[in-house]
Amino acid sequence: FRNDPQMAQKAEAVSSIALDITELLTKLDYRATQVVPPLKIAYHSACSLQHGQKVTSEPVKLLEKAGFDVTPVPESHLCCGSAGTYNLLQPELAGTLAARKAANIESTGADAVAAGNLGCIIQIAGATDIPVMHSVELLDWASGGPCPQALEKFALPDGPQTHSPPGPTEFIISPGA
């Protein structure tokens, strides 16, 4: 937009209000309403999120707030190999990065992997047998939504247990909201 000041101004207006879902949920003071099993979650921070948008702590804090045990992944700053179209244009190098990322994740002993980027989710899931899902799936589960299908073996046997009713300032994710 360097050569079009009007478009540059419009782009700036949009980018100034655009947020990652974890930034929005943090601003809305997300709170879990359902007790989830104490799963060990390896969080993968997508390059676009940690390097591009500089969002690093919100996803982890939200997952911890929801009751998950979030474990650090060695070399978390490294790409998983998806990188937009990199996995399509450079499949061998992308595969090497995916294998390295998967080995680092597996070294944590995590029950599941959470990430906020669909490309990363697909890339990592193709390199490990550990269930990989979007962070929002876990946050939804902790807010009364369904258990992610890949984690049904971890669901509480007596069904969901709820926290005390939400207070007036609590934000709940619910279908149709």
Coordinates of N, CA and C in Angstrom, one line a residue, residues 10-125:
K10 N -6.8 2.6 5.2 CA -7.8 1.6 5.5 C -7.2 0.4 6.1
A11 N -6.1 0.0 5.5 CA -5.4 -1.2 6.0 C -4.9 -1.0 7.5
E12 N -4.4 0.1 7.8 CA -4.0 0.5 9.1 C -5.2 0.4 10.1
A13 N -6.4 0.9 9.6 CA -7.6 0.9 10.5 C -8.0 -0.5 10.8
V14 N -7.9 -1.4 9.8 CA -8.3 -2.8 10.0 C -7.3 -3.5 10.9
S15 N -6.0 -3.3 10.6 CA -5.0 -4.0 11.4 C -4.9 -3.5 12.9
S16 N -5.4 -2.3 13.1 CA -5.4 -1.8 14.5 C -6.4 -2.4 15.4
I17 N -7.4 -3.0 14.8 CA -8.5 -3.7 15.6 C -8.5 -5.2 15.4
A18 N -7.7 -5.8 14.5 CA -7.6 -7.2 14.4 C -6.9 -7.8 15.5
L19 N -7.4 -8.9 16.1 CA -6.8 -9.6 17.2 C -6.8 -11.1 17.0
D20 N -5.9 -11.8 17.6 CA -5.9 -13.3 17.7 C -7.0 -13.6 18.7
I21 N -7.7 -14.7 18.5 CA -8.8 -15.1 19.4 C -8.3 -15.1 20.9
T22 N -7.0 -15.5 21.1 CA -6.6 -15.5 22.5 C -6.4 -14.1 23.1
E23 N -6.1 -13.2 22.3 CA -6.1 -11.8 22.7 C -7.5 -11.3 23.1
L24 N -8.4 -11.7 22.3 CA -9.8 -11.3 22.5 C -10.3 -11.9 23.8
L25 N -10.1 -13.2 24.0 CA -10.6 -13.9 25.2 C -9.9 -13.4 26.4
T26 N -8.7 -13.0 26.3 CA -8.0 -12.4 27.5 C -8.6 -11.0 27.8
K27 N -8.9 -10.2 26.8 CA -9.6 -8.9 27.1 C -11.0 -9.1 27.7
L28 N -11.7 -10.2 27.3 CA -13.0 -10.5 27.8 C -13.0 -11.3 29.1
D29 N -11.8 -11.5 29.7 CA -11.6 -12.2 30.9 C -12.2 -13.6 30.9
Y30 N -11.8 -14.4 29.9 CA -12.3 -15.8 29.7 C -12.1 -16.5 31.1
R31 N -13.1 -17.3 31.4 CA -13.1 -18.2 32.6 C -13.7 -19.5 32.2
A32 N -13.0 -20.6 32.6 CA -13.5 -21.9 32.4 C -14.7 -22.1 33.4
T33 N -15.7 -22.9 32.9 CA -16.9 -23.2 33.8 C -17.0 -24.7 34.0
Q34 N -16.1 -25.5 33.4 CA -16.2 -26.9 33.6 C -14.8 -27.5 34.0
V35 N -14.8 -28.4 34.9 CA -13.5 -29.0 35.3 C -13.1 -30.0 34.2
V36 N -11.9 -29.9 33.7 CA -11.4 -30.8 32.7 C -10.3 -31.7 33.4
P37 N -10.0 -32.9 32.8 CA -9.0 -33.7 33.4 C -7.6 -33.0 33.3
P38 N -6.7 -33.3 34.3 CA -5.5 -32.6 34.3 C -4.5 -33.0 33.2
L39 N -4.8 -32.7 32.0 CA -4.0 -33.1 30.9 C -2.8 -32.3 30.7
K40 N -1.7 -32.9 30.3 CA -0.5 -32.2 30.0 C -0.5 -31.8 28.5
I41 N -0.5 -30.5 28.3 CA -0.6 -30.0 26.9 C 0.7 -29.3 26.5
A42 N 1.2 -29.7 25.4 CA 2.3 -29.1 24.7 C 1.7 -28.0 23.8
Y43 N 2.1 -26.7 24.1 CA 1.6 -25.6 23.3 C 2.6 -25.3 22.2
H44 N 2.2 -25.3 21.0 CA 3.0 -24.9 19.8 C 2.6 -23.5 19.4
S45 N 3.6 -22.6 19.5 CA 3.3 -21.2 19.2 C 3.7 -21.0 17.7
A46 N 2.7 -20.7 16.9 CA 2.8 -20.6 15.5 C 3.8 -19.4 15.2
C47 N 4.6 -19.5 14.2 CA 5.5 -18.4 13.8 C 4.7 -17.1 13.6
S48 N 3.6 -17.2 12.9 CA 2.8 -16.0 12.6 C 2.3 -15.3 13.9
L49 N 2.1 -16.1 14.9 CA 1.6 -15.5 16.2 C 2.7 -15.0 17.0
Q50 N 3.8 -15.8 17.2 CA 4.8 -15.4 18.1 C 5.8 -14.4 17.5
H51 N 6.1 -14.5 16.2 CA 7.1 -13.6 15.6 C 6.3 -12.4 14.9
G52 N 5.3 -12.7 14.2 CA 4.6 -11.7 13.4 C 3.7 -10.8 14.3
Q53 N 2.8 -11.4 15.1 CA 1.9 -10.6 15.9 C 2.4 -10.4 17.3
K54 N 3.5 -11.0 17.7 CA 4.1 -10.8 19.0 C 3.2 -11.3 20.1
V55 N 2.4 -12.3 19.9 CA 1.5 -12.8 20.9 C 2.2 -14.1 21.4
T56 N 2.6 -14.1 22.6 CA 3.3 -15.2 23.2 C 2.8 -15.8 24.5
S57 N 2.3 -14.9 25.3 CA 1.8 -15.4 26.6 C 0.3 -15.7 26.7
E58 N -0.5 -15.0 26.0 CA -2.0 -15.2 26.1 C -2.4 -16.6 25.9
P59 N -2.0 -17.3 24.9 CA -2.5 -18.7 24.7 C -2.2 -19.6 25.9
V60 N -1.0 -19.5 26.3 CA -0.5 -20.4 27.4 C -1.3 -20.0 28.7
K61 N -1.4 -18.8 29.0 CA -2.1 -18.3 30.2 C -3.6 -18.8 30.2
L62 N -4.2 -18.7 29.0 CA -5.6 -19.1 28.9 C -5.8 -20.6 29.1
L63 N -4.9 -21.4 28.5 CA -4.9 -22.8 28.7 C -4.7 -23.2 30.1
E64 N -3.8 -22.6 30.8 CA -3.5 -22.8 32.2 C -4.7 -22.4 33.1
K65 N -5.3 -21.3 32.7 CA -6.5 -20.8 33.4 C -7.7 -21.7 33.3
A66 N -7.7 -22.5 32.2 CA -8.8 -23.4 31.9 C -8.5 -24.8 32.6
G67 N -7.4 -24.9 33.3 CA -7.1 -26.1 34.1 C -6.1 -27.1 33.4
F68 N -5.5 -26.7 32.3 CA -4.6 -27.6 31.7 C -3.2 -27.4 32.2
D69 N -2.4 -28.4 32.2 CA -1.0 -28.4 32.6 C -0.2 -28.1 31.3
V70 N 0.2 -26.9 31.1 CA 0.9 -26.5 29.8 C 2.4 -26.7 30.0
T71 N 3.0 -27.5 29.2 CA 4.4 -27.8 29.3 C 5.2 -27.1 28.2
P72 N 6.3 -26.6 28.5 CA 7.1 -25.9 27.5 C 7.7 -27.0 26.5
V73 N 7.8 -26.6 25.2 CA 8.3 -27.4 24.2 C 9.7 -27.0 23.9
P74 N 10.7 -27.9 24.0 CA 12.1 -27.4 23.6 C 12.1 -26.8 22.2
E75 N 13.0 -25.9 22.0 CA 13.1 -25.2 20.7 C 11.8 -24.6 20.2
S76 N 11.0 -24.1 21.2 CA 9.6 -23.6 20.8 C 9.7 -22.5 19.8
H77 N 10.8 -21.8 19.7 CA 10.9 -20.7 18.7 C 11.0 -21.2 17.3
L78 N 11.3 -22.5 17.1 CA 11.5 -23.0 15.7 C 10.2 -23.3 15.0
C79 N 10.2 -23.1 13.7 CA 9.0 -23.4 12.9 C 8.8 -24.9 12.8
C80 N 7.5 -25.3 12.6 CA 7.1 -26.7 12.5 C 7.3 -27.1 11.0
G81 N 7.5 -26.2 10.1 CA 7.7 -26.5 8.7 C 6.5 -26.2 7.8
S82 N 5.4 -25.8 8.4 CA 4.2 -25.4 7.6 C 4.5 -24.1 6.9
A83 N 4.7 -23.1 7.6 CA 5.1 -21.7 7.1 C 4.3 -21.3 5.9
G84 N 3.0 -21.3 6.0 CA 2.2 -20.9 4.8 C 2.2 -21.9 3.8
T85 N 2.9 -21.7 2.7 CA 3.0 -22.6 1.6 C 4.4 -23.3 1.6
Y86 N 5.2 -23.1 2.5 CA 6.6 -23.7 2.6 C 6.5 -25.2 2.5
N87 N 5.5 -25.8 3.2 CA 5.4 -27.2 3.2 C 5.0 -27.8 1.9
L88 N 4.4 -27.0 1.0 CA 4.1 -27.4 -0.3 C 5.3 -27.1 -1.3
L89 N 6.0 -26.0 -1.1 CA 7.0 -25.6 -2.0 C 8.4 -26.3 -1.7
Q90 N 8.6 -26.6 -0.4 CA 9.8 -27.2 0.0 C 9.5 -28.4 0.9
P91 N 8.9 -29.4 0.4 CA 8.4 -30.5 1.2 C 9.4 -31.3 2.0
E92 N 10.6 -31.4 1.4 CA 11.7 -32.2 2.2 C 12.2 -31.4 3.4
L93 N 12.4 -30.1 3.2 CA 12.9 -29.3 4.3 C 11.7 -29.1 5.4
A94 N 10.5 -29.0 4.9 CA 9.4 -28.9 5.8 C 9.2 -30.1 6.6
G95 N 9.4 -31.3 5.9 CA 9.3 -32.6 6.6 C 10.4 -32.7 7.7
T96 N 11.6 -32.2 7.4 CA 12.7 -32.3 8.4 C 12.3 -31.4 9.6
L97 N 11.8 -30.2 9.4 CA 11.3 -29.3 10.5 C 10.2 -30.0 11.3
A98 N 9.2 -30.6 10.6 CA 8.1 -31.2 11.2 C 8.6 -32.4 12.1
A99 N 9.5 -33.2 11.7 CA 10.1 -34.3 12.5 C 10.8 -33.7 13.7
R100 N 11.5 -32.7 13.5 CA 12.2 -32.1 14.7 C 11.2 -31.5 15.7
K101 N 10.2 -30.8 15.2 CA 9.2 -30.3 16.1 C 8.5 -31.4 16.8
A102 N 8.1 -32.5 16.1 CA 7.4 -33.6 16.7 C 8.3 -34.3 17.8
A103 N 9.5 -34.4 17.5 CA 10.4 -35.1 18.5 C 10.5 -34.2 19.7
N104 N 10.6 -32.9 19.6 CA 10.6 -32.0 20.7 C 9.3 -32.1 21.5
I105 N 8.2 -32.1 20.8 CA 6.9 -32.3 21.5 C 6.8 -33.6 22.2
E106 N 7.2 -34.7 21.6 CA 7.1 -36.0 22.2 C 8.0 -36.1 23.4
S107 N 9.1 -35.3 23.4 CA 10.0 -35.4 24.6 C 9.4 -34.8 25.9
T108 N 8.3 -34.1 25.7 CA 7.6 -33.5 26.9 C 6.7 -34.5 27.6
G109 N 6.3 -35.6 26.9 CA 5.4 -36.5 27.5 C 3.9 -36.0 27.5
A110 N 3.7 -35.0 26.7 CA 2.3 -34.4 26.6 C 1.3 -35.4 26.2
D111 N 0.0 -35.1 26.7 CA -1.1 -35.9 26.3 C -1.7 -35.4 25.0
A112 N -1.5 -34.1 24.7 CA -2.0 -33.5 23.5 C -1.2 -32.3 23.2
V113 N -1.4 -31.8 21.9 CA -0.7 -30.6 21.5 C -1.8 -29.6 21.1
A114 N -1.6 -28.3 21.5 CA -2.5 -27.2 21.2 C -1.7 -26.2 20.3
A115 N -2.4 -25.7 19.3 CA -1.8 -24.7 18.5 C -2.9 -23.8 18.0
G116 N -2.5 -22.6 17.5 CA -3.5 -21.6 17.1 C -3.5 -21.4 15.6
N117 N -2.9 -22.3 14.8 CA -2.7 -22.1 13.4 C -3.1 -23.4 12.7
L118 N -4.0 -23.4 11.8 CA -4.4 -24.6 11.2 C -3.3 -25.3 10.3
G119 N -2.5 -24.5 9.7 CA -1.4 -25.1 9.0 C -0.4 -25.8 9.9
C120 N -0.1 -25.2 11.0 CA 0.7 -25.9 12.0 C 0.0 -27.2 12.5
I121 N -1.2 -27.1 12.8 CA -2.0 -28.3 13.3 C -1.8 -29.4 12.3
I122 N -2.1 -29.2 11.1 CA -2.0 -30.2 10.0 C -0.5 -30.7 9.9
Q123 N 0.4 -29.8 9.9 CA 1.8 -30.2 9.8 C 2.3 -31.1 11.0
I124 N 2.0 -30.7 12.2 CA 2.4 -31.4 13.4 C 1.7 -32.7 13.5
A125 N 0.4 -32.7 13.2 CA -0.4 -34.0 13.3 C 0.1 -35.0 12.3

